[in-house]
Tab-separated table of C-alpha atoms in Angstrom:
chain	number	residue	atom	x	y	z
A	1	UNK	CA	25.855	-113.529	90.995
A	2	UNK	CA	22.366	-112.970	91.978
A	3	UNK	CA	21.571	-113.235	95.875
A	4	UNK	CA	18.266	-114.774	96.995
A	5	UNK	CA	15.860	-112.261	98.101
A	6	UNK	CA	15.650	-113.167	101.763
A	7	UNK	CA	12.524	-114.404	102.827
A	8	UNK	CA	9.381	-112.098	103.869
A	9	UNK	CA	11.407	-108.756	102.984
A	10	UNK	CA	9.497	-106.185	100.999
A	11	UNK	CA	10.514	-105.823	97.038
A	12	UNK	CA	13.357	-103.518	95.590
A	13	UNK	CA	12.532	-101.782	92.895
A	14	UNK	CA	14.042	-102.312	89.503
A	15	UNK	CA	17.387	-99.285	89.644
A	16	UNK	CA	16.084	-96.808	85.820
A	17	UNK	CA	17.985	-96.472	83.649
A	18	UNK	CA	18.843	-92.292	83.406
A	19	UNK	CA	18.348	-92.203	79.921
A	20	UNK	CA	15.032	-94.410	80.967
A	21	UNK	CA	13.941	-91.357	83.597
A	22	UNK	CA	10.844	-88.602	81.987
A	23	UNK	CA	12.460	-85.925	84.368
A	24	UNK	CA	14.388	-82.446	82.337
A	25	UNK	CA	16.479	-80.555	83.058
A	26	UNK	CA	16.779	-77.865	85.577
A	27	UNK	CA	18.340	-74.767	83.831
A	28	UNK	CA	21.193	-73.168	84.974
A	29	UNK	CA	20.912	-70.280	87.347
A	30	UNK	CA	21.557	-66.521	86.230
A	31	UNK	CA	24.713	-65.057	88.059
A	32	UNK	CA	24.425	-62.600	89.774
A	33	UNK	CA	25.017	-58.432	88.100
A	34	UNK	CA	27.680	-57.285	89.302
A	35	UNK	CA	27.485	-54.499	90.867
A	36	UNK	CA	29.174	-50.990	89.606
A	37	UNK	CA	32.072	-49.151	91.703
A	38	UNK	CA	30.628	-46.170	92.140
A	39	UNK	CA	27.971	-48.463	93.942
A	40	UNK	CA	30.504	-50.032	95.897
A	41	UNK	CA	32.691	-47.054	96.442
A	42	UNK	CA	29.131	-45.356	98.187
A	43	UNK	CA	29.328	-48.642	100.624
A	44	UNK	CA	32.615	-48.680	101.810
A	45	UNK	CA	32.349	-44.676	102.403
A	46	UNK	CA	29.436	-45.123	104.935
A	47	UNK	CA	30.665	-48.149	106.888
A	48	UNK	CA	34.044	-45.791	107.260
A	49	UNK	CA	31.681	-43.056	107.831
A	50	UNK	CA	30.386	-45.152	110.737
A	51	UNK	CA	33.987	-45.900	112.596
A	52	UNK	CA	35.032	-42.961	114.734
A	53	UNK	CA	38.397	-42.626	111.790
A	54	UNK	CA	35.616	-42.009	109.134
A	55	UNK	CA	34.234	-39.106	110.987
A	56	UNK	CA	37.555	-38.261	111.999
A	57	UNK	CA	38.084	-37.832	107.997
A	58	UNK	CA	35.365	-36.635	107.418
A	59	UNK	CA	36.117	-34.005	110.479
A	60	UNK	CA	39.657	-32.955	109.114
A	61	UNK	CA	37.970	-32.561	104.987
A	62	UNK	CA	35.313	-30.217	106.604
A	63	UNK	CA	38.202	-28.048	108.811
A	64	UNK	CA	40.920	-27.746	105.831
A	65	UNK	CA	38.309	-26.521	103.050
A	66	UNK	CA	36.701	-24.073	105.490
A	67	UNK	CA	39.756	-22.456	106.255
A	68	UNK	CA	41.062	-22.556	102.921
A	69	UNK	CA	38.288	-21.267	101.305
A	70	UNK	CA	38.435	-18.548	103.715
A	71	UNK	CA	41.949	-17.811	102.873
A	72	UNK	CA	41.006	-17.751	99.202
A	73	UNK	CA	38.037	-15.136	99.403
A	74	UNK	CA	39.855	-12.509	101.654
A	75	UNK	CA	42.361	-12.745	99.631
A	76	UNK	CA	40.853	-12.110	96.598
A	77	UNK	CA	38.481	-9.533	98.270
A	78	UNK	CA	40.782	-6.937	99.927
A	79	UNK	CA	43.004	-7.175	96.769
A	80	UNK	CA	40.448	-6.345	94.361
A	81	UNK	CA	39.336	-3.528	97.331
A	82	UNK	CA	43.555	-2.985	97.722
A	83	UNK	CA	43.602	-1.725	93.509
A	84	UNK	CA	40.800	0.880	94.364
A	85	UNK	CA	41.196	2.180	96.825
A	86	UNK	CA	44.824	2.910	94.978
A	87	UNK	CA	42.804	3.394	92.123
A	88	UNK	CA	41.580	6.566	93.943
A	89	UNK	CA	45.044	7.912	95.335
A	90	UNK	CA	46.285	7.874	91.839
A	91	UNK	CA	44.488	7.005	89.240
A	92	UNK	CA	40.854	8.713	88.968
A	93	UNK	CA	41.912	11.767	92.209
A	94	UNK	CA	44.613	13.310	90.087
A	95	UNK	CA	42.814	12.986	86.488
A	96	UNK	CA	39.343	14.430	87.995
A	97	UNK	CA	42.227	16.991	89.895
A	98	UNK	CA	43.626	17.706	86.112
A	99	UNK	CA	40.251	17.277	84.444
A	100	UNK	CA	39.851	20.853	87.230
A	101	UNK	CA	43.194	21.922	86.446
A	102	UNK	CA	41.743	21.929	82.024
A	103	UNK	CA	39.091	24.507	83.042
A	104	UNK	CA	40.435	26.425	85.530
A	105	UNK	CA	43.641	27.221	82.985
A	106	UNK	CA	40.546	28.113	79.808
A	107	UNK	CA	38.524	30.727	82.205
A	108	UNK	CA	41.965	31.795	83.206
A	109	UNK	CA	43.266	31.591	79.505
A	110	UNK	CA	40.011	33.442	78.498
A	111	UNK	CA	40.003	36.043	81.309
A	112	UNK	CA	43.148	37.241	80.675
A	113	UNK	CA	42.414	37.956	76.957
A	114	UNK	CA	40.335	40.230	78.018
A	115	UNK	CA	41.930	41.532	79.899
A	116	UNK	CA	45.230	42.417	77.686
A	117	UNK	CA	43.081	43.137	75.393
A	118	UNK	CA	41.473	45.550	77.647
A	119	UNK	CA	44.642	47.390	78.437
A	120	UNK	CA	45.782	47.518	75.084
A	121	UNK	CA	47.496	47.467	71.739
A	122	UNK	CA	49.968	46.822	72.998
A	123	UNK	CA	49.265	44.467	75.843
A	124	UNK	CA	51.782	43.663	78.321
A	125	UNK	CA	54.262	40.941	78.886
A	126	UNK	CA	52.466	39.869	82.371
A	127	UNK	CA	50.423	39.689	80.442
A	128	UNK	CA	50.713	37.918	77.566
A	129	UNK	CA	52.788	35.323	79.425
A	130	UNK	CA	49.915	34.916	81.965
A	131	UNK	CA	47.434	33.545	78.963
A	132	UNK	CA	50.669	31.903	76.733
A	133	UNK	CA	50.782	30.024	79.927
A	134	UNK	CA	47.115	28.951	80.665
A	135	UNK	CA	47.160	27.632	76.904
A	136	UNK	CA	49.849	25.126	77.645
A	137	UNK	CA	49.098	23.772	80.385
A	138	UNK	CA	45.525	23.315	79.358
A	139	UNK	CA	47.234	21.802	76.119
A	140	UNK	CA	49.610	19.912	78.898
A	141	UNK	CA	45.983	18.522	80.995
A	142	UNK	CA	44.875	16.935	77.757
A	143	UNK	CA	47.355	15.086	77.185
A	144	UNK	CA	46.551	13.729	80.479
A	145	UNK	CA	43.907	13.115	80.451
A	146	UNK	CA	44.233	11.449	76.665
A	147	UNK	CA	46.888	8.766	77.900
A	148	UNK	CA	44.326	8.143	80.832
A	149	UNK	CA	40.823	6.948	78.947
A	150	UNK	CA	39.577	4.654	77.019
A	151	UNK	CA	40.019	4.390	73.511
A	152	UNK	CA	36.357	5.261	72.747
A	153	UNK	CA	35.010	6.303	76.107
A	154	UNK	CA	32.809	9.714	76.018
A	155	UNK	CA	35.427	11.440	78.708
A	156	UNK	CA	38.199	10.043	75.333
A	157	UNK	CA	35.850	11.720	73.248
A	158	UNK	CA	35.338	15.215	75.495
A	159	UNK	CA	39.468	15.386	74.448
A	160	UNK	CA	39.625	14.727	71.393
A	161	UNK	CA	37.200	17.846	70.865
A	162	UNK	CA	38.992	20.113	73.200
A	163	UNK	CA	41.505	19.790	71.605
A	164	UNK	CA	40.112	20.544	68.420
A	165	UNK	CA	38.639	23.110	69.554
A	166	UNK	CA	41.872	25.241	71.153
A	167	UNK	CA	43.873	25.601	67.857
A	168	UNK	CA	40.583	28.203	66.945
A	169	UNK	CA	40.199	29.784	69.766
A	170	UNK	CA	43.783	30.406	70.282
A	171	UNK	CA	43.127	31.704	66.859
A	172	UNK	CA	39.661	34.395	66.794
A	173	UNK	CA	41.850	35.079	70.032
A	174	UNK	CA	44.973	36.020	68.165
A	175	UNK	CA	43.222	38.252	64.473
A	176	UNK	CA	41.479	39.630	67.951
A	177	UNK	CA	44.599	41.260	69.247
A	178	UNK	CA	45.403	41.766	65.807
A	179	UNK	CA	43.407	44.212	65.271
A	180	UNK	CA	43.236	45.446	67.970
A	181	UNK	CA	46.736	46.720	67.816
A	182	UNK	CA	45.444	48.517	64.451
A	183	UNK	CA	42.546	50.258	66.199
A	184	UNK	CA	40.328	48.501	64.793
A	185	UNK	CA	36.578	47.877	65.482
A	186	UNK	CA	36.287	44.514	64.736
A	187	UNK	CA	39.483	43.375	67.320
A	188	UNK	CA	35.797	43.129	69.525
A	189	UNK	CA	33.594	41.298	67.829
A	190	UNK	CA	36.832	39.075	67.419
A	191	UNK	CA	36.759	39.053	71.083
A	192	UNK	CA	33.686	37.381	71.542
A	193	UNK	CA	33.612	35.125	68.320
A	194	UNK	CA	36.398	33.563	70.705
A	195	UNK	CA	34.793	34.207	74.507
A	196	UNK	CA	31.052	32.917	72.999
A	197	UNK	CA	33.232	29.488	71.477
A	198	UNK	CA	34.703	29.834	75.151
A	199	UNK	CA	31.747	30.316	77.288
A	200	UNK	CA	29.127	27.069	74.386
A	201	UNK	CA	31.953	24.596	73.850
A	202	UNK	CA	34.676	24.533	75.886
A	203	UNK	CA	33.574	25.205	79.187
A	204	UNK	CA	30.920	23.213	79.045
A	205	UNK	CA	33.244	19.717	77.320
A	206	UNK	CA	35.533	20.483	79.719
A	207	UNK	CA	32.922	20.243	82.719
A	208	UNK	CA	31.629	17.399	80.641
A	209	UNK	CA	35.015	15.813	81.767
A	210	UNK	CA	35.000	16.645	84.675
A	211	UNK	CA	31.851	15.404	85.618
A	212	UNK	CA	32.932	12.347	84.516
A	213	UNK	CA	35.689	12.180	86.263
A	214	UNK	CA	34.253	12.585	89.438
A	215	UNK	CA	31.614	9.601	88.251
A	216	UNK	CA	34.740	7.850	87.685
A	217	UNK	CA	36.175	9.146	91.589
A	218	UNK	CA	32.614	8.025	93.246
A	219	UNK	CA	33.068	4.097	91.178
A	220	UNK	CA	36.196	4.273	93.020
A	221	UNK	CA	35.527	4.972	96.478
A	222	UNK	CA	32.197	2.230	96.129
A	223	UNK	CA	34.567	-0.612	94.878
A	224	UNK	CA	37.032	0.445	97.604
A	225	UNK	CA	34.830	0.751	101.225
A	226	UNK	CA	32.231	-1.957	101.474
A	227	UNK	CA	32.936	-4.498	103.889
A	228	UNK	CA	33.816	-7.213	102.448
A	229	UNK	CA	31.634	-9.188	104.034
A	230	UNK	CA	31.544	-12.936	102.452
A	231	UNK	CA	34.933	-13.708	103.874
A	232	UNK	CA	34.162	-12.131	107.052
A	233	UNK	CA	31.132	-14.452	107.072
A	234	UNK	CA	33.467	-17.616	105.568
A	235	UNK	CA	35.684	-16.384	108.586
A	236	UNK	CA	33.114	-17.225	111.827
A	237	UNK	CA	32.293	-20.268	109.694
A	238	UNK	CA	35.924	-21.426	109.958
A	239	UNK	CA	36.020	-19.976	113.454
A	240	UNK	CA	33.158	-22.570	114.644
A	241	UNK	CA	33.871	-25.142	112.875
A	242	UNK	CA	37.395	-25.577	114.848
A	243	UNK	CA	35.810	-25.090	118.254
A	244	UNK	CA	33.158	-27.411	117.656
A	245	UNK	CA	35.784	-29.898	116.335
A	246	UNK	CA	37.773	-28.938	119.516
A	247	UNK	CA	34.856	-29.576	122.339
A	248	UNK	CA	34.471	-33.126	120.159
A	249	UNK	CA	38.053	-34.057	119.718
A	250	UNK	CA	37.355	-33.014	124.375
A	251	UNK	CA	34.040	-34.980	125.909
A	252	UNK	CA	35.402	-37.995	123.492
A	253	UNK	CA	38.818	-38.213	125.002
A	254	UNK	CA	39.028	-35.738	127.703
A	255	UNK	CA	41.959	-33.695	126.720
A	256	UNK	CA	41.459	-30.313	127.381
A	257	UNK	CA	44.577	-29.430	123.824
A	258	UNK	CA	44.802	-30.771	120.317
A	259	UNK	CA	48.215	-28.531	119.556
A	260	UNK	CA	47.029	-28.435	115.709
A	261	UNK	CA	43.438	-27.177	116.073
A	262	UNK	CA	44.639	-24.771	118.499
A	263	UNK	CA	46.703	-24.121	116.566
A	264	UNK	CA	44.950	-23.730	113.152
A	265	UNK	CA	42.763	-21.530	115.157
A	266	UNK	CA	44.918	-19.115	115.792
A	267	UNK	CA	45.883	-18.982	112.459
A	268	UNK	CA	42.334	-18.408	111.451
A	269	UNK	CA	41.699	-15.843	114.491
A	270	UNK	CA	44.369	-13.635	113.488
A	271	UNK	CA	43.688	-13.854	109.934
A	272	UNK	CA	39.690	-12.845	110.558
A	273	UNK	CA	40.765	-9.835	113.407
A	274	UNK	CA	43.384	-8.241	109.908
A	275	UNK	CA	40.989	-8.460	108.090
A	276	UNK	CA	38.004	-7.111	110.158
A	277	UNK	CA	41.224	-4.328	111.523
A	278	UNK	CA	42.601	-3.638	108.052
A	279	UNK	CA	39.030	-3.126	106.145
A	280	UNK	CA	38.661	-0.497	108.965
A	281	UNK	CA	40.831	1.351	108.647
A	282	UNK	CA	41.321	1.434	105.475
A	283	UNK	CA	37.285	2.500	105.211
A	284	UNK	CA	37.530	5.350	107.473
A	285	UNK	CA	40.903	6.334	105.996
A	286	UNK	CA	38.448	6.551	102.121
A	287	UNK	CA	35.649	8.021	104.353
A	288	UNK	CA	38.246	11.439	105.731
A	289	UNK	CA	39.686	10.854	102.354
A	290	UNK	CA	36.527	11.568	100.786
A	291	UNK	CA	34.304	13.765	102.893
A	292	UNK	CA	37.834	16.001	103.716
A	293	UNK	CA	39.435	15.813	100.535
A	294	UNK	CA	37.307	14.451	97.799
A	295	UNK	CA	33.940	17.582	98.849
A	296	UNK	CA	36.127	20.364	99.212
A	297	UNK	CA	38.211	20.021	97.057
A	298	UNK	CA	35.258	20.094	94.299
A	299	UNK	CA	34.004	23.302	96.286
A	300	UNK	CA	36.885	24.907	95.744
A	301	UNK	CA	37.575	24.216	92.410
A	302	UNK	CA	33.762	25.073	92.347
A	303	UNK	CA	33.980	28.344	93.844
A	304	UNK	CA	37.874	29.313	92.132
A	305	UNK	CA	35.634	28.895	87.850
A	306	UNK	CA	33.361	31.128	89.494
A	307	UNK	CA	35.760	33.480	90.045
A	308	UNK	CA	37.307	33.346	87.093
A	309	UNK	CA	33.967	33.287	84.815
A	310	UNK	CA	32.962	36.481	87.234
A	311	UNK	CA	36.455	37.910	86.065
A	312	UNK	CA	35.821	36.933	82.376
A	313	UNK	CA	32.029	38.502	82.269
A	314	UNK	CA	33.211	42.238	84.452
A	315	UNK	CA	36.111	42.488	81.483
A	316	UNK	CA	33.541	41.770	78.941
A	317	UNK	CA	30.853	44.209	80.327
A	318	UNK	CA	33.592	46.199	79.428
A	319	UNK	CA	35.113	45.561	76.237
A	320	UNK	CA	31.307	45.168	74.562
A	321	UNK	CA	29.984	48.925	75.778
A	322	UNK	CA	26.280	47.380	75.603
A	323	UNK	CA	26.245	46.084	72.359
A	324	UNK	CA	24.498	42.825	74.906
A	325	UNK	CA	21.940	43.317	76.491
A	326	UNK	CA	19.609	40.603	78.077
A	327	UNK	CA	15.746	41.209	79.095
A	328	UNK	CA	14.518	39.834	83.011
A	329	UNK	CA	11.445	38.291	84.291
A	330	UNK	CA	10.948	41.544	85.486
A	331	UNK	CA	10.825	43.227	82.173
A	332	UNK	CA	14.349	45.505	82.776
A	333	UNK	CA	17.348	44.973	80.417
A	334	UNK	CA	20.877	44.263	81.800
A	335	UNK	CA	24.222	44.534	80.184
A	336	UNK	CA	24.438	40.324	79.137
A	337	UNK	CA	27.983	39.632	80.846
A	338	UNK	CA	27.198	41.942	83.689
A	339	UNK	CA	24.323	40.206	83.680
A	340	UNK	CA	26.389	36.547	83.992
A	341	UNK	CA	28.545	38.079	86.650
A	342	UNK	CA	25.945	38.581	89.297
A	343	UNK	CA	25.465	35.454	88.501
A	344	UNK	CA	28.906	34.363	88.842
A	345	UNK	CA	29.305	36.301	91.791
A	346	UNK	CA	26.593	34.468	94.085
A	347	UNK	CA	28.194	31.455	92.525
A	348	UNK	CA	31.124	31.843	94.471
A	349	UNK	CA	30.153	33.009	97.894
A	350	UNK	CA	27.365	30.001	98.274
A	351	UNK	CA	30.986	27.676	97.492
A	352	UNK	CA	33.107	29.467	99.488
A	353	UNK	CA	30.236	29.617	101.970
A	354	UNK	CA	30.116	25.654	101.999
A	355	UNK	CA	34.220	25.129	101.363
A	356	UNK	CA	34.635	27.410	104.713
A	357	UNK	CA	31.958	24.760	106.175
A	358	UNK	CA	33.807	21.758	105.247
A	359	UNK	CA	37.268	22.144	106.520
A	360	UNK	CA	38.454	20.398	109.583
A	361	UNK	CA	41.020	22.376	111.087
A	362	UNK	CA	42.332	26.493	111.086
A	363	UNK	CA	44.968	25.772	108.328
A	364	UNK	CA	42.343	25.165	106.118
A	365	UNK	CA	39.174	27.771	107.104
A	366	UNK	CA	42.170	30.145	107.019
A	367	UNK	CA	42.426	30.691	103.139
A	368	UNK	CA	38.871	30.739	102.436
A	369	UNK	CA	38.310	33.071	105.279
A	370	UNK	CA	41.152	35.085	103.281
A	371	UNK	CA	39.302	34.503	99.897
A	372	UNK	CA	35.130	35.964	101.600
A	373	UNK	CA	36.703	39.408	102.389
A	374	UNK	CA	38.779	39.576	98.667
A	375	UNK	CA	35.807	39.467	97.437
A	376	UNK	CA	33.225	41.788	99.540
A	377	UNK	CA	36.292	44.378	98.273
A	378	UNK	CA	35.765	42.805	95.045
A	379	UNK	CA	31.652	43.733	94.735
A	380	UNK	CA	32.187	46.801	96.158
A	381	UNK	CA	34.571	47.991	93.383
A	382	UNK	CA	32.989	46.376	90.822
A	383	UNK	CA	29.928	48.444	91.673
A	384	UNK	CA	32.246	51.650	91.922
A	385	UNK	CA	33.666	50.857	88.314
A	386	UNK	CA	29.834	49.424	87.064
A	387	UNK	CA	28.385	53.460	88.233
A	388	UNK	CA	31.885	55.586	86.786
A	389	UNK	CA	30.650	52.909	83.496
A	390	UNK	CA	26.629	54.347	83.775
A	391	UNK	CA	28.123	58.281	84.368
A	392	UNK	CA	29.529	57.963	80.983
A	393	UNK	CA	33.457	58.059	82.118
A	394	UNK	CA	34.692	54.500	80.854
A	395	UNK	CA	38.716	55.548	81.403
A	396	UNK	CA	37.874	55.706	84.872
A	397	UNK	CA	35.677	52.421	84.862
A	398	UNK	CA	38.689	51.000	83.218
A	399	UNK	CA	40.611	52.131	85.399
A	400	UNK	CA	38.760	50.314	88.528
A	401	UNK	CA	39.182	47.156	86.440
A	402	UNK	CA	42.084	46.487	85.044
A	403	UNK	CA	44.135	49.836	86.199
A	404	UNK	CA	46.955	50.614	88.930
A	405	UNK	CA	47.178	49.452	92.715
A	406	UNK	CA	46.475	53.927	92.266
A	407	UNK	CA	42.825	53.289	91.112
A	408	UNK	CA	42.264	49.781	93.647
A	409	UNK	CA	40.928	48.003	91.239
A	410	UNK	CA	39.278	44.721	90.784
A	411	UNK	CA	41.841	43.133	89.702
A	412	UNK	CA	43.639	42.767	92.918
A	413	UNK	CA	41.159	41.215	94.602
A	414	UNK	CA	40.377	38.598	92.143
A	415	UNK	CA	44.509	37.485	92.357
A	416	UNK	CA	43.756	37.873	96.117
A	417	UNK	CA	40.686	35.606	95.844
A	418	UNK	CA	41.894	33.252	92.849
A	419	UNK	CA	45.027	33.104	95.238
A	420	UNK	CA	43.396	32.424	98.420
A	421	UNK	CA	41.566	29.549	96.768
A	422	UNK	CA	44.512	27.310	94.761
A	423	UNK	CA	46.421	28.271	98.426
A	424	UNK	CA	43.290	26.474	100.298
A	425	UNK	CA	43.451	23.974	96.847
A	426	UNK	CA	46.907	22.898	98.592
A	427	UNK	CA	46.003	22.237	101.843
A	428	UNK	CA	43.365	20.109	101.150
A	429	UNK	CA	44.928	18.070	98.206
A	430	UNK	CA	47.520	16.952	101.449
A	431	UNK	CA	44.635	16.618	104.113
A	432	UNK	CA	43.152	14.113	100.726
A	433	UNK	CA	46.381	12.285	99.967
A	434	UNK	CA	47.266	11.356	103.703
A	435	UNK	CA	43.752	9.811	104.521
A	436	UNK	CA	43.639	7.882	101.197
A	437	UNK	CA	47.714	6.249	101.663
A	438	UNK	CA	46.534	6.126	105.552
A	439	UNK	CA	43.441	4.128	104.066
A	440	UNK	CA	45.568	2.249	101.457
A	441	UNK	CA	48.705	1.006	103.544
A	442	UNK	CA	45.824	-0.009	106.454
A	443	UNK	CA	45.469	-3.102	102.461
A	444	UNK	CA	48.639	-3.335	102.697
A	445	UNK	CA	49.864	-6.681	102.844
A	446	UNK	CA	46.514	-7.945	104.084
A	447	UNK	CA	45.851	-10.082	101.435
A	448	UNK	CA	48.510	-12.574	100.783
A	449	UNK	CA	49.182	-12.563	104.610
A	450	UNK	CA	45.146	-13.272	104.559
A	451	UNK	CA	46.628	-16.517	102.593
A	452	UNK	CA	49.607	-17.461	104.132
A	453	UNK	CA	47.533	-17.494	107.431
A	454	UNK	CA	44.722	-19.867	105.358
A	455	UNK	CA	48.142	-21.950	104.345
A	456	UNK	CA	48.948	-22.538	108.156
A	457	UNK	CA	45.218	-23.001	109.692
A	458	UNK	CA	44.420	-26.079	106.997
A	459	UNK	CA	47.830	-27.827	108.002
A	460	UNK	CA	46.629	-26.846	111.780
A	461	UNK	CA	44.191	-28.352	110.891
A	462	UNK	CA	45.661	-31.480	109.351
A	463	UNK	CA	47.458	-32.191	112.120
A	464	UNK	CA	45.516	-31.733	114.540
A	465	UNK	CA	42.530	-34.755	113.093
A	466	UNK	CA	46.357	-36.814	112.289
A	467	UNK	CA	47.182	-37.014	115.517
A	468	UNK	CA	44.536	-38.166	116.358
A	469	UNK	CA	44.030	-40.408	113.696
A	470	UNK	CA	46.906	-41.970	114.958
A	471	UNK	CA	45.804	-43.709	117.272
A	472	UNK	CA	43.240	-46.043	115.704
A	473	UNK	CA	46.252	-47.612	113.729
């Protein structure tokens, strides 16, 4: 039904049909891309960090990380130093002493062989036994050295070369003895050949082995003595962070003590003090073992080697009887072996003077002083023997070198020097073992102890922060 339009009303426009519209429909809106989970996580963390609970969690994580890192680095560095200290005491120093023992055994065997040769066709039983004992000691020392060296290393090659040369030397000495018993002069040539093999190949190789083992010993000292600065710095940082956290706790809550943080601070402080004190004590012990042990031992070994070489050259002077000479820069000519004897005695005198200055107690100085006295008497008697030989009295010279006690031979002086040096070496060896042992003991228990204290410290820090967090729940 159509309603009439009221008079005066504005006309109503006709309603347009939808299909008749000419305006195109709008395009649907593109949905916003979903944010990456990582970005959302960062936003949540940023938002959490603006709250006190979030900041407390961050502080706890940093404290625990620092304390654990301190404990881990302390355990690592002290383990390395404890191992190096143990190597000094039980590996490198014994191998160094063993190398010196090999040299001494070889030099003494050479000296004893020449003494037996001078005694004539029938050597004294004591001389033969001493020679065989020296050869056996050298062979045993080479076996021990071979077991302690790395295959393919220079030290292993040196040991192998000495092991090959030792039977060759023994063969030459046996030929010299056999010809000497029959009165053949060629026995002296065989003995000189044996001495040349010893002096030019075997003793230099033994000296090289000794040098290599000493280098290894110094390397172990270098690994054992440096301060663990990385661990110390981490320990100081951990203590500083714990102190800052407790001050922050006090400023925000007016509470003086947080038991967890206090326990963490105490554990970290104990670990740091233990580290510094333990390593300082270990370092002091190692320094003492080196200055009053290793250095003294090296000088005494040098003195004993010089004494042995001097005795061997003294004997060979009589065996050689002027067959080999040495031209000196001033134009004079001397017996080659007597010239070598004089050089060895100068070396012995210098080594004894240094050994006396390094000895730090009466027990160490006494045998060195005795060796100096015996050396001076030896030089005096050697001069008398050389005078007799130069005057053509070979038998008197021989008696002055290897004769009976009534002849006051130089052999007595050599034996006295050698015995005094052996006593000094025993004393310094015990001093080394005591000082190095003290250094090793100072580190005992430190690596696992530091790790346990660090775990306790981290746990205390987390518990202390956790107690503060519980107040926000």
